[in-house]
Short mmCIF file of N, CA and C in Angstrom, two decimals:
data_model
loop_
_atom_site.label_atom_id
_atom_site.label_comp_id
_atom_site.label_asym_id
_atom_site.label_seq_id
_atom_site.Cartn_x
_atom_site.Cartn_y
_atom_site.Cartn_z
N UNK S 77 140.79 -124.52 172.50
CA UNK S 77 139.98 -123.90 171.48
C UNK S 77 138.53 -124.27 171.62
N UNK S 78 138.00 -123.50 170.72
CA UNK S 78 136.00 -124.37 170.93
C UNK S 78 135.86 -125.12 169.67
N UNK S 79 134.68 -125.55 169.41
CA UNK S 79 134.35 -126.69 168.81
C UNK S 79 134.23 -126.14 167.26
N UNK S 80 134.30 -124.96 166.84
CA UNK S 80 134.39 -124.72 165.49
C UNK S 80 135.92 -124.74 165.35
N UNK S 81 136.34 -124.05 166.42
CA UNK S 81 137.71 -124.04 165.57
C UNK S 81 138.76 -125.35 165.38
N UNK S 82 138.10 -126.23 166.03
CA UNK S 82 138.64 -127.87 166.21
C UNK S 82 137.55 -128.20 164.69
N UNK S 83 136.67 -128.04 164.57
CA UNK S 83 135.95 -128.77 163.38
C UNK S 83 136.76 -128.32 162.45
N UNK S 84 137.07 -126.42 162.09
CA UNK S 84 137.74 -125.92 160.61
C UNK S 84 139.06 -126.74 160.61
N UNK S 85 139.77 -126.63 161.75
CA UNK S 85 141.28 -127.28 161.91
C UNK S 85 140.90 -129.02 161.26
N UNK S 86 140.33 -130.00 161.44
CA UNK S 86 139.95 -130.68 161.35
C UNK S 86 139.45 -131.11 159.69
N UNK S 87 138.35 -130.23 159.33
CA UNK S 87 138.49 -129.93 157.95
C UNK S 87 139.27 -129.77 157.34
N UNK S 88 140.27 -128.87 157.52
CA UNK S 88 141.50 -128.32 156.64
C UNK S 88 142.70 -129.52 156.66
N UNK S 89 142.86 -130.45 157.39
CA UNK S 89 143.29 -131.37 157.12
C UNK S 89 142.87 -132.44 156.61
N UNK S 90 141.48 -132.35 156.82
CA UNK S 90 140.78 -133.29 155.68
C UNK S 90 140.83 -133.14 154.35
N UNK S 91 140.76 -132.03 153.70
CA UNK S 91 140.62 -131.45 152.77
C UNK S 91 142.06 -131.18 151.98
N UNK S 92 142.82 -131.13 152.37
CA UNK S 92 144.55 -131.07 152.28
C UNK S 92 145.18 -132.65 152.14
N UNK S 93 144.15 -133.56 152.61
CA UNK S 93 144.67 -135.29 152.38
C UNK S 93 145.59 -135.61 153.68
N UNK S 94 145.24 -134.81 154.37
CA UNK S 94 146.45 -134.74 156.25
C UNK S 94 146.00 -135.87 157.07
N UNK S 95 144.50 -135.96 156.29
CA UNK S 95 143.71 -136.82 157.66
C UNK S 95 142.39 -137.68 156.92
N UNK S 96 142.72 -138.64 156.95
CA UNK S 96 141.54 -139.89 155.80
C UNK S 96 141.23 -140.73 156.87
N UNK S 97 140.63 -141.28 156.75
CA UNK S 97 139.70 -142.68 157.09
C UNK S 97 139.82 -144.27 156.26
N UNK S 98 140.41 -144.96 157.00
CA UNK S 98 140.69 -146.28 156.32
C UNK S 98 139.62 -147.14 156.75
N UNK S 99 138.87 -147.26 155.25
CA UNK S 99 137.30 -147.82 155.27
C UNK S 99 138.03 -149.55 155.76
N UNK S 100 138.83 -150.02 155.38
CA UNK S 100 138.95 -151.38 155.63
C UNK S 100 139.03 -151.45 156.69
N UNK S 101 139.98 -150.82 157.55
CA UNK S 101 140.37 -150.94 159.24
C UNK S 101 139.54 -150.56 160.18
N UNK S 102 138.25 -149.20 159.39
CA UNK S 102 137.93 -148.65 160.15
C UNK S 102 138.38 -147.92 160.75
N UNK S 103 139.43 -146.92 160.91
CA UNK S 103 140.17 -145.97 161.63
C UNK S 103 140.32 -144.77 161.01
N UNK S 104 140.82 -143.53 161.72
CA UNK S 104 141.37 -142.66 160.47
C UNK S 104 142.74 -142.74 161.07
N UNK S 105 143.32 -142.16 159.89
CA UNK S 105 144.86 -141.78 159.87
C UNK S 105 145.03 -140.90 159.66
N UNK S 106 146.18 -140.66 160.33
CA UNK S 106 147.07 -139.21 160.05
C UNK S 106 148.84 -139.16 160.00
N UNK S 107 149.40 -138.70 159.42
CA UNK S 107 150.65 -138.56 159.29
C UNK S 107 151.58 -137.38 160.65
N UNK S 108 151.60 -137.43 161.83
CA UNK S 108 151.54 -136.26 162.53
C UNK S 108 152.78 -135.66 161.77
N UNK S 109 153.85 -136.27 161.84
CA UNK S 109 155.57 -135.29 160.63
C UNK S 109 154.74 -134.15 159.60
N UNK S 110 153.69 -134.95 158.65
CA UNK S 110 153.17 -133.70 157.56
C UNK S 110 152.50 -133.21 158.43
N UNK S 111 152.24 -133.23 158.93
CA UNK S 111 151.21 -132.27 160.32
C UNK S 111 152.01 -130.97 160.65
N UNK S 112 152.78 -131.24 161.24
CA UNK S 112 153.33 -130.51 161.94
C UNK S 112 154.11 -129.71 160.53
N UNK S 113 154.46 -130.09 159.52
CA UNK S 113 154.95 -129.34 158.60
C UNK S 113 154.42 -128.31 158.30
N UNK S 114 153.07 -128.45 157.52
CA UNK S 114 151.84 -127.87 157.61
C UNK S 114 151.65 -126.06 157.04
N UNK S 115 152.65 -125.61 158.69
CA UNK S 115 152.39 -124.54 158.80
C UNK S 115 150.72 -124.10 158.99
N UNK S 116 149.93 -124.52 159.67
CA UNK S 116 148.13 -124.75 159.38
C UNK S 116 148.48 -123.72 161.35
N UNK S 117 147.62 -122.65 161.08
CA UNK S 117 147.26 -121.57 162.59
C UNK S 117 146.38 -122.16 163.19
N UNK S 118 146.47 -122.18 163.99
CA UNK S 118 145.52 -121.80 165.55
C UNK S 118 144.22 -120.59 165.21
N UNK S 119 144.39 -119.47 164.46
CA UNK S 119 144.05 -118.96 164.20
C UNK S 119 142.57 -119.12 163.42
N UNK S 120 141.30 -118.91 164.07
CA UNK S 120 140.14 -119.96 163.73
C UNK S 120 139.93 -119.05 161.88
N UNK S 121 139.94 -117.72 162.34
CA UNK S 121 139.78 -116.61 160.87
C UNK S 121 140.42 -117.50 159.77
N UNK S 122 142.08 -117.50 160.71
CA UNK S 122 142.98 -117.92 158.65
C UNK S 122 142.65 -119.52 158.62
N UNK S 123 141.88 -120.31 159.40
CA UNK S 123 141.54 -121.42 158.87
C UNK S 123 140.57 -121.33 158.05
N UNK S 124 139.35 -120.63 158.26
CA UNK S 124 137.83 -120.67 157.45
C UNK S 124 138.47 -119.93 155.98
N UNK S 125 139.54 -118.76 156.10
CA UNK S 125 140.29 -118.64 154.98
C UNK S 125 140.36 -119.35 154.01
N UNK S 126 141.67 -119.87 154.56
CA UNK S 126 142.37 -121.31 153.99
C UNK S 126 140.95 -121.99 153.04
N UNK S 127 139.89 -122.68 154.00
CA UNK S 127 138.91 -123.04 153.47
C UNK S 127 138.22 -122.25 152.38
N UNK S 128 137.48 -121.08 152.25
CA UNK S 128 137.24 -120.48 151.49
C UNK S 128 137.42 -120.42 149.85
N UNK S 129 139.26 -119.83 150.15
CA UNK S 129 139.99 -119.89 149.05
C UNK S 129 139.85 -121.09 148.33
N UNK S 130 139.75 -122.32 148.93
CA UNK S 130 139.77 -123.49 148.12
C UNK S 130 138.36 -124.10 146.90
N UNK S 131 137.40 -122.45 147.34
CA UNK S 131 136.18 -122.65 146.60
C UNK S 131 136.29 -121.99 145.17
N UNK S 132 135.12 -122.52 144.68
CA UNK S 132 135.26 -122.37 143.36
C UNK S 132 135.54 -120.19 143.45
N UNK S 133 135.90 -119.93 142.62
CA UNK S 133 135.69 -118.33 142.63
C UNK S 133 134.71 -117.47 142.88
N UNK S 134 133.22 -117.88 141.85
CA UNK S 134 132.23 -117.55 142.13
C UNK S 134 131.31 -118.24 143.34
N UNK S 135 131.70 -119.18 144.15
CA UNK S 135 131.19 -119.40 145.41
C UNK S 135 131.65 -118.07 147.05
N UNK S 136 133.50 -117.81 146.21
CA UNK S 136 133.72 -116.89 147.05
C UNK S 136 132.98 -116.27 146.88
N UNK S 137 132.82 -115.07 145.42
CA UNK S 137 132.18 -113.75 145.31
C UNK S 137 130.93 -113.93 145.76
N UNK S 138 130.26 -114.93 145.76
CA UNK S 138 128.52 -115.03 146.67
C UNK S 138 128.54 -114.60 148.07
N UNK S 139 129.73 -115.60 148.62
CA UNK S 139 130.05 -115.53 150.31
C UNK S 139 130.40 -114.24 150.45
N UNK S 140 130.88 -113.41 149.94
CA UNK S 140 131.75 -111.42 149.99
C UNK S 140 129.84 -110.95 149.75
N UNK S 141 129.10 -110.78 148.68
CA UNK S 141 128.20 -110.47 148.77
C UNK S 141 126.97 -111.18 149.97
N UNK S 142 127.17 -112.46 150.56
CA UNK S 142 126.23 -112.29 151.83
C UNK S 142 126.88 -112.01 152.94
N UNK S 143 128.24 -111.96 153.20
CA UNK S 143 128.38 -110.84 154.00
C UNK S 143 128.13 -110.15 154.33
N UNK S 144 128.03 -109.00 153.19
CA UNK S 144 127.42 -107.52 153.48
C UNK S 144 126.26 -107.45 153.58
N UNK S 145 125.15 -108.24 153.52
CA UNK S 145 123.80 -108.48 153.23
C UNK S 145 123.82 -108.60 155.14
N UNK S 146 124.53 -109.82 155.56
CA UNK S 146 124.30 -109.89 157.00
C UNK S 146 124.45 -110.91 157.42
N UNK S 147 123.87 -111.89 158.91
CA UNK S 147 124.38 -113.04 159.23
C UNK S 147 123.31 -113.78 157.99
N UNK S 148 121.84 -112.72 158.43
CA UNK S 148 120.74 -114.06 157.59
C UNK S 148 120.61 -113.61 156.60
N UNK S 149 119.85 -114.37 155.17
CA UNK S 149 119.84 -113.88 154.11
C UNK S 149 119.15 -114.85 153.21
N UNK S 150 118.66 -114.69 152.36
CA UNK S 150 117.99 -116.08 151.44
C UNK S 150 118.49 -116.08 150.59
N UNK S 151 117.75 -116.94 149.47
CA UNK S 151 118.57 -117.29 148.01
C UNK S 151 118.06 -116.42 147.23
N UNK S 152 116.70 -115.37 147.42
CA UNK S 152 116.52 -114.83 146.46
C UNK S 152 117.20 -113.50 146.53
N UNK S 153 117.21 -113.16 148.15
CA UNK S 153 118.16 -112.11 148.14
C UNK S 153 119.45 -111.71 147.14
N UNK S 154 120.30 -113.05 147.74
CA UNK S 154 121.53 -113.53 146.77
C UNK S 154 121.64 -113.19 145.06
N UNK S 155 120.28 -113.63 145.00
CA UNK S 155 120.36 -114.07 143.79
C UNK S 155 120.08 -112.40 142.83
N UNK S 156 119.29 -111.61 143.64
CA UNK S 156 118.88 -110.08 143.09
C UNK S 156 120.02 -109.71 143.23
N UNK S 157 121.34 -109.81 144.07
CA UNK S 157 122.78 -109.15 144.43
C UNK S 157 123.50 -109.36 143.32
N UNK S 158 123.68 -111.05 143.25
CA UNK S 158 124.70 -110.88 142.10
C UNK S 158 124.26 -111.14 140.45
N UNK S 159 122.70 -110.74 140.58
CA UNK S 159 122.46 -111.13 139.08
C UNK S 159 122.67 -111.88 138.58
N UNK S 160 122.82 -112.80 138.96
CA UNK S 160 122.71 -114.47 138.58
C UNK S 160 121.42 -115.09 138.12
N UNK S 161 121.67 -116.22 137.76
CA UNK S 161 120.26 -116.59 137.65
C UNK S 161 119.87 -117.63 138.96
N UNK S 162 118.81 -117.83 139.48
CA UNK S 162 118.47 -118.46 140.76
C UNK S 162 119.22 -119.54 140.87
N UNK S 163 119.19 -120.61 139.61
CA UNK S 163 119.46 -122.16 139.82
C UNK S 163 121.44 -121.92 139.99
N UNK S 164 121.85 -121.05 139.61
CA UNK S 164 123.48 -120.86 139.57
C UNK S 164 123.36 -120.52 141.08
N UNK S 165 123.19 -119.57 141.35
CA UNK S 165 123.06 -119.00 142.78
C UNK S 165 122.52 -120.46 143.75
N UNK S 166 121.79 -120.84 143.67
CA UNK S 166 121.20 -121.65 144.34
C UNK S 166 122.75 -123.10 144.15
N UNK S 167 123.13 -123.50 143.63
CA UNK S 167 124.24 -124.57 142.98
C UNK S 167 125.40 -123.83 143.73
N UNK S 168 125.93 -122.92 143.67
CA UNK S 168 126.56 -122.15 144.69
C UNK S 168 126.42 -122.06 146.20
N UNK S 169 125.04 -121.58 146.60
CA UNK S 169 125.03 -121.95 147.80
C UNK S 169 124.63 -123.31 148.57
N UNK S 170 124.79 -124.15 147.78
CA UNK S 170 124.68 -125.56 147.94
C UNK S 170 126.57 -126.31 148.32
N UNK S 171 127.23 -125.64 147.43
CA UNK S 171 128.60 -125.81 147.66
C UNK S 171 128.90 -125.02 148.96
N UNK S 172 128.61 -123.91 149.28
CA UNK S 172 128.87 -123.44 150.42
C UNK S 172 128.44 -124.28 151.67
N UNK S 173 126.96 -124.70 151.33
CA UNK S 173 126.53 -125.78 152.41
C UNK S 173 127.56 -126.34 152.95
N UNK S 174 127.56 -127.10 151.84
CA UNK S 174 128.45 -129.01 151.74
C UNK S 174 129.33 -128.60 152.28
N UNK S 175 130.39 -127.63 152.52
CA UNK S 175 131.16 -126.87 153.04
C UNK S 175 131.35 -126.51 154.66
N UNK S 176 129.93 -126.79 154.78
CA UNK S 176 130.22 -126.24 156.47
C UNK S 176 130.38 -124.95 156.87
N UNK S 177 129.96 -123.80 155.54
CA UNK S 177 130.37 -122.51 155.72
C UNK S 177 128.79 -121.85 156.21
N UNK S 178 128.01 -122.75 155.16
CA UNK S 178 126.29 -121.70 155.35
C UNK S 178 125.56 -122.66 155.99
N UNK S 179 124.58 -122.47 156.45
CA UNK S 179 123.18 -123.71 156.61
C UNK S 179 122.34 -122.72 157.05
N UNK S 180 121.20 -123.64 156.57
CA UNK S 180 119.85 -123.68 156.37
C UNK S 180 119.04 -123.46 157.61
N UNK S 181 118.40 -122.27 158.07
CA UNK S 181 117.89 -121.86 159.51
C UNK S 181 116.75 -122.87 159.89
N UNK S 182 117.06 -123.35 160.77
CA UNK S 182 115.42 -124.25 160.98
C UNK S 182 115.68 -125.61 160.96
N UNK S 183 116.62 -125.82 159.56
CA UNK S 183 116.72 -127.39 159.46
C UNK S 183 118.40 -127.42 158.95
N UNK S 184 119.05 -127.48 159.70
CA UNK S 184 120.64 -127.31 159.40
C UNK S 184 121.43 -128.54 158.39
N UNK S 185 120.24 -129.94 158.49
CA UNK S 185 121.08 -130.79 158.10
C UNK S 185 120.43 -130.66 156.08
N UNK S 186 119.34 -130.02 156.20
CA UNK S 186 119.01 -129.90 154.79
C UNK S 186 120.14 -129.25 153.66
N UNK S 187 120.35 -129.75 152.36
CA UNK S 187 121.05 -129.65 151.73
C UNK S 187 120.11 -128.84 150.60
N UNK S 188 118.29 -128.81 150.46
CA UNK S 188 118.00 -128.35 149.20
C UNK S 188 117.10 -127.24 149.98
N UNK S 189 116.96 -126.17 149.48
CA UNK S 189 116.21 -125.09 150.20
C UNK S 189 115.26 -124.58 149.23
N UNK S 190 114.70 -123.19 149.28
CA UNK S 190 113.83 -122.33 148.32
C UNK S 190 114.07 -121.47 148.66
N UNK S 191 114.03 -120.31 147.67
CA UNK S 191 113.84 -118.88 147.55
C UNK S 191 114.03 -118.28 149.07
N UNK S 192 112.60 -118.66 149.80
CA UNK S 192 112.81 -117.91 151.42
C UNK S 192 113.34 -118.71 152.16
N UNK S 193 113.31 -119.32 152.23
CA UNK S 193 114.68 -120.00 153.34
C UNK S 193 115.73 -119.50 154.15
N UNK S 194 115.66 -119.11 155.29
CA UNK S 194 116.70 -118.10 156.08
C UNK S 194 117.78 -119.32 155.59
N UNK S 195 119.02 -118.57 155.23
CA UNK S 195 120.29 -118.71 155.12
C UNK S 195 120.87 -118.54 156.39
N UNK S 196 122.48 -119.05 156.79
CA UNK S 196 122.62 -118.27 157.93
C UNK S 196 124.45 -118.79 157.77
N UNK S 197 125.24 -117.94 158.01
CA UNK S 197 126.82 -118.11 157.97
C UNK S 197 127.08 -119.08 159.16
N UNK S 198 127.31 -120.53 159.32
CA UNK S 198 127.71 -120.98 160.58
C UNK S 198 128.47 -120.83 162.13
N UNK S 199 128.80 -119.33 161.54
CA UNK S 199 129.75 -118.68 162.54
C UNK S 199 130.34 -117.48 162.02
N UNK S 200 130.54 -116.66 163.41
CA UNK S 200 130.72 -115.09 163.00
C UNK S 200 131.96 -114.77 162.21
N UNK S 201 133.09 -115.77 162.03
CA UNK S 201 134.33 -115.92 161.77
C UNK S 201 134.32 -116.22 160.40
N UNK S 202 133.40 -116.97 160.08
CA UNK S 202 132.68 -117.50 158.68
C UNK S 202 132.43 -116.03 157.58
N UNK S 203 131.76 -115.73 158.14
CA UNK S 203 131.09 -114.12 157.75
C UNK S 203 131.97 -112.98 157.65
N UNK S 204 133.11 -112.96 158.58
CA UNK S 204 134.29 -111.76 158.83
C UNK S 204 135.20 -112.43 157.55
N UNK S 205 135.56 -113.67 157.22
CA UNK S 205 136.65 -113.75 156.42
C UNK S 205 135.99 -113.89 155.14
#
């Protein structure tokens, strides 16, 4: 696979409690038996899915509306789409950040943006689901 679809796979077991980090030992762990139970695809789409779904509701309906907008997009764009008010919209795409779904064009590791700020879906797979 390539390196997103090892990061979402990766995530989704993070996020599911499959795969932690033992601050005392220093190591992470994993259970491979619940692993393999799982049922978790290969499939890079139904992973960013999987992920998705696990967002708040109105973080989805933002991500469906910058979709259609395109790969790039800002917050004010967003924010004229779904009639929101900026700081909701903006708190939203902050969760998407933290997420690993959107970042910030220019400076990827930034978490606080403005109005023009190219937006950008981390991947085309991101954007399709």
């Amino acid at each position: 696979g390539n390196a997103f679809g090892v990061k979402q796979f990766l995530s989704a077991l993070y996020s599911d409690g499959y795969l932690s980090f033992n601050y005392t030992r220093r190591v992470w762990e994993w259970d491979v038996t619940k692993i393999r139970e799982m049922n978790i695809t290969d499939n890079i789409a139904e992973l960013v899915i999987h992920r998705v779904k696990k967002l708040p509701t109105a973080a989805q309906k933002l991500l469906s509306i910058a979709a259609v907008v395109g790969n790039i997009f800002t917050l004010g764009i967003i924010t004229k789409l779904t009639r929101e008010e900026e700081e909701i919209t903006s708190q939203l795409l902050a969760i998407t950040i933290k997420q690993g779904l959107i970042m910030i064009l220019g400076d990827e590791h930034k978490l606080c943006f403005k109005p023009e700020d190219k937006l950008a879906f981390v991947h085309d797979k991101v954007q399709q689901a």
